[in-house]
Amino acid sequence: MNRKAAYWLCVTAFISGCAALGTSQLAGRFGEAAPRERAVETLPPQAIDYWSAVKPVIDKRCVVCHACYDAPCQLKLGSIEGIERGASTAKVYNPARFRQAPMTRLFEDAHSVAEWRAKGFFPVLNEHADTPEANREAGVLYRLLELKRAHPLPAGKRLPDSFDLSLDRKESCPKPETFDAHARKHPLWGMPYALPALTISDQAVLMGWIEQGAKYLPREPMAAVFRAHIDRWERFLNGDSLKEQLASRYIFEHLALAHLYFPAVDERKFFRLVRSATPPGQPLALIAARRPFNDPGVKRVYYRIVADPETVVAKTHMPYRLDDARMRHWRSLFIDADYEVTELPSYEESVAANPFVTFRDLPVQSRYKFLLDEAQFTVMAFIKGPVCRGQVALNVINDRFWVFFVDPNQPEIGRTDAFYASQADKLTLPASTGEIYTPLSHWRKYAARQKALLQEKDRFLAETLGERKRLDLGVIWDGDGTNSNAALTVFRHFDSATVEQGLLGTPPKTAWLIGYAVLERIHYLLVAGYDVYGNLGHQLVTRLYMDFLRMEGESNFLLLLPEAARTRERNHWYRGAEDDVIEFMTLPSFEDRSVPAIDYRTDDEKLELFGLLKKRLAKVLSDRHTMAAIPNPQIREQLERLHRVTGTAATLMPQTAFIRIRAAAGDEYVTLLQDSAHLNITSMFGEKKVRIPEEDTLSVIPGFIGSYPNAFYVVDEDALETFVDTVRGLRSEDDYARLLDAFGIRRTDPRFWTNSDTFHLAYQLRYPVSWGMLDYNRLDNR
């Protein structure tokens, strides 16, 4: 054994010995640890109630960092079950693993504290004898709060470098038996981490509850009015005919991440659609598969609706309405439509991972209309789903672009249906659950399929449209005059993203025009087929494949431009890219035979096209995030000046900042977004090499955009001009520090939590259905 190996063996043995000693000491003082039942039928006098006193504090002060897959140490605090489950040193997001990880989804992959302990989760509440002393000294949560109380944040505007705030930082996950060592090494790392301490009253509530044994009353049973709606929908989703079973499978595979709600009852009570081995009326037997299309292992699947018990957080919240109109529409699309199903498709991976094979019997027009009805949700699922985390996952898209959709009512839809049915083998997606040790060879295979698909698509379009019909604005879906999902804006915030209805901000560099095939493949690539617990190869191939879909959407949009403008824009969007990239952006035969039937009158055809599209979609364009949403013309005038900020000043601003403008007529809330410019976005790594900061801009969007604020500003109305002037004049990091001195609420600011509550309340009042708790894991330290 070499000296280095021997050294680390000794270190490991020492640490293990310390942990064992700590465990032994706790057991000696308080008895052996074992999970215990904390739910009680009645609380003793003077006991602190979890639901009315504790949970509101945890939601506002703890869930803002501890929710979803990226909760530090997998400690999810948005439910009592998450608190009881505890924490783990295993990371869900691990881009370096060569084997897929075991799944640890709360409410799915284990159903008791004992089962979670068997999966390696350790307690953050005391599991020794139920005494106040044990609850304090053997409770990690209690001790983290106590550590913060004893060691508040150091004085100063910025936190010292000893606080690691990077997204992929090495986590410290102290166990009860190792907490003393953790506290000695990191005395400033109490909870909330890298944020101001809680108020004395909030601390007293949390610490008192834990000291009392963290007992809680069971959840109240579901109200009968919800059960009536659920029963009706479960009857609809569990019809016995083959047509009904296939349609329900399609619906489930697209809504597995949705927050369902019944507007006739309560717009803030959310539910999830799950698969069960038991039919409605019987106790749920949850089928917890890795993907929604994996083999359920039972002869007949039943679709059930269950309450979502977790606190709603903005980063995963995707509300989806269930009402009478929705049921009638789905019935018209999937049940009353004229088609036959003679055999249900299998769940073999080669079939189930390819929706063009699985659902070939469902009419393409019905499928496409289903996706378009809630297009924001459809696109949002890949923006807010588990794939969308971190810079490498997001650098497949530009910082801001507009999305348009092909009209599903085009008369050629029947021929399009037949075309995609004939190309199913080329539409296979990288959703394999097997080990992938050669991702680049897999990528070459998919690249070859995409190239072959584009060649067939080129031939099909040339024959179908090239000479018979010139493309005009009629190819663009107008939302049927009522649906505001017809146009979307996607914002990338470096390592997170957002999608909103409408054409927001100034005209962007790029845009997408997508039809059924691209929209469906995006869903099965990045949502249904993506495995957040998957290995490096799966995640790499998924990211690389998305390049093809982005380029297909962009090239579709370019087809609406004249040849010279099309070439000019294509070359500008992909400056410095490899030559073979252009092959995926062109349809040579069709482009040679098709000239857009659009009367262009300027030399800036793309800008002109954007204007024409705005006019076509005027009836359905949402205005809640446009400047018109701000009634005060003086405030609008000042904010408009920020749209003209480019270069260094824009680069120095954070990716996402929320502004509160205190005005006599009522506060206004605005999001300021940095749009980072790139030569191209074809490379998964080395993003800095293609960055062009001199072309960076800012987008000013009324309301709240994004789930991960980097900064908060509070500006009085009479100081707004000064704020705007200061932003426009930024030239250095020192300049930005002075901006924060005057208007910022830093993460070290004693007023931080008060302002956090103010912003959350405003968010809730403005968007009662779509709001959720913000996430503070990306707050700047500047």
Short mmCIF file of N, CA and C in Angstrom, two decimals, residues 491 500-501 504-505 622-631 635-636 639-640 643 657-659 661 668-673 699-706 766-767:
data_model
loop_
_atom_site.label_atom_id
_atom_site.label_comp_id
_atom_site.label_asym_id
_atom_site.label_seq_id
_atom_site.Cartn_x
_atom_site.Cartn_y
_atom_site.Cartn_z
N PHE A 491 -37.15 32.47 -21.18
CA PHE A 491 -36.00 33.18 -20.62
C PHE A 491 -35.04 32.15 -20.02
N GLU A 500 -43.09 32.04 -20.26
CA GLU A 500 -44.28 32.85 -19.99
C GLU A 500 -45.08 33.03 -21.28
N GLN A 501 -46.37 33.25 -21.13
CA GLN A 501 -47.21 33.54 -22.29
C GLN A 501 -46.93 34.95 -22.79
N LEU A 504 -42.61 38.80 -24.94
CA LEU A 504 -42.14 39.72 -23.92
C LEU A 504 -40.77 40.28 -24.25
N GLY A 505 -40.57 41.53 -23.84
CA GLY A 505 -39.31 42.20 -24.08
C GLY A 505 -39.19 42.71 -25.50
N SER A 622 -51.02 37.80 -24.21
CA SER A 622 -51.19 38.19 -22.81
C SER A 622 -50.42 39.48 -22.55
N ASP A 623 -51.03 40.37 -21.75
CA ASP A 623 -50.37 41.65 -21.46
C ASP A 623 -49.98 41.80 -19.99
N ARG A 624 -50.09 40.71 -19.22
CA ARG A 624 -49.82 40.87 -17.79
C ARG A 624 -48.34 41.13 -17.51
N HIS A 625 -47.46 40.79 -18.46
CA HIS A 625 -46.03 41.04 -18.27
C HIS A 625 -45.49 42.07 -19.27
N THR A 626 -46.39 42.86 -19.88
CA THR A 626 -45.95 43.91 -20.78
C THR A 626 -45.91 45.23 -20.03
N MET A 627 -45.24 46.21 -20.61
CA MET A 627 -45.13 47.51 -19.95
C MET A 627 -46.49 48.16 -19.75
N ALA A 628 -47.47 47.77 -20.58
CA ALA A 628 -48.82 48.32 -20.43
C ALA A 628 -49.45 47.93 -19.11
N ALA A 629 -48.88 46.91 -18.43
CA ALA A 629 -49.42 46.49 -17.14
C ALA A 629 -49.10 47.49 -16.03
N ILE A 630 -48.19 48.44 -16.31
CA ILE A 630 -47.85 49.47 -15.34
C ILE A 630 -48.64 50.72 -15.68
N PRO A 631 -49.59 51.13 -14.84
CA PRO A 631 -50.47 52.26 -15.20
C PRO A 631 -49.78 53.62 -15.15
N ILE A 635 -43.34 55.98 -14.46
CA ILE A 635 -42.59 54.78 -14.12
C ILE A 635 -42.25 53.99 -15.39
N ARG A 636 -43.23 53.88 -16.29
CA ARG A 636 -42.99 53.17 -17.55
C ARG A 636 -41.86 53.83 -18.33
N LEU A 639 -38.45 52.98 -16.79
CA LEU A 639 -38.07 51.58 -16.96
C LEU A 639 -37.73 51.26 -18.41
N GLU A 640 -38.41 51.91 -19.36
CA GLU A 640 -38.13 51.67 -20.77
C GLU A 640 -36.68 52.00 -21.10
N HIS A 643 -34.25 49.09 -21.25
CA HIS A 643 -34.21 48.23 -22.43
C HIS A 643 -33.08 48.61 -23.37
N ALA A 657 -33.30 39.75 -11.16
CA ALA A 657 -33.44 40.65 -10.01
C ALA A 657 -34.89 41.12 -9.92
N PHE A 658 -35.44 41.13 -8.72
CA PHE A 658 -36.79 41.63 -8.47
C PHE A 658 -36.71 43.03 -7.88
N ILE A 659 -37.52 43.94 -8.43
CA ILE A 659 -37.52 45.33 -8.00
C ILE A 659 -38.89 45.68 -7.42
N ILE A 661 -40.93 48.93 -6.54
CA ILE A 661 -40.98 50.38 -6.70
C ILE A 661 -42.07 50.91 -5.78
N GLU A 668 -45.26 48.93 -7.36
CA GLU A 668 -45.10 48.16 -8.58
C GLU A 668 -43.95 47.17 -8.39
N TYR A 669 -44.09 46.00 -9.00
CA TYR A 669 -43.03 44.99 -8.92
C TYR A 669 -42.59 44.64 -10.34
N VAL A 670 -41.28 44.63 -10.54
CA VAL A 670 -40.71 44.46 -11.86
C VAL A 670 -39.56 43.47 -11.77
N THR A 671 -39.38 42.66 -12.81
CA THR A 671 -38.23 41.77 -12.89
C THR A 671 -37.26 42.32 -13.92
N LEU A 672 -35.99 42.39 -13.53
CA LEU A 672 -34.92 42.85 -14.41
C LEU A 672 -34.06 41.64 -14.75
N LEU A 673 -33.98 41.30 -16.03
CA LEU A 673 -33.29 40.10 -16.47
C LEU A 673 -32.11 40.45 -17.36
N SER A 699 -33.67 42.92 -20.05
CA SER A 699 -35.11 42.87 -20.29
C SER A 699 -35.81 43.33 -19.02
N VAL A 700 -36.75 44.26 -19.17
CA VAL A 700 -37.52 44.77 -18.04
C VAL A 700 -38.93 44.24 -18.19
N ILE A 701 -39.34 43.37 -17.25
CA ILE A 701 -40.63 42.69 -17.36
C ILE A 701 -41.46 42.97 -16.12
N PRO A 702 -42.59 43.68 -16.26
CA PRO A 702 -43.47 43.88 -15.10
C PRO A 702 -43.90 42.56 -14.49
N GLY A 703 -43.97 42.51 -13.16
CA GLY A 703 -44.36 41.30 -12.46
C GLY A 703 -43.15 40.47 -12.07
N PHE A 704 -43.42 39.20 -11.83
CA PHE A 704 -42.38 38.28 -11.34
C PHE A 704 -42.07 37.24 -12.41
N ILE A 705 -40.81 37.18 -12.82
CA ILE A 705 -40.35 36.21 -13.80
C ILE A 705 -39.19 35.45 -13.18
N GLY A 706 -39.30 34.14 -13.10
CA GLY A 706 -38.21 33.35 -12.55
C GLY A 706 -38.47 32.89 -11.13
N ARG A 766 -50.74 38.91 -6.85
CA ARG A 766 -50.82 39.13 -8.30
C ARG A 766 -51.14 37.85 -9.07
N TYR A 767 -50.60 36.74 -8.63
CA TYR A 767 -50.77 35.49 -9.36
C TYR A 767 -51.20 34.38 -8.40
#
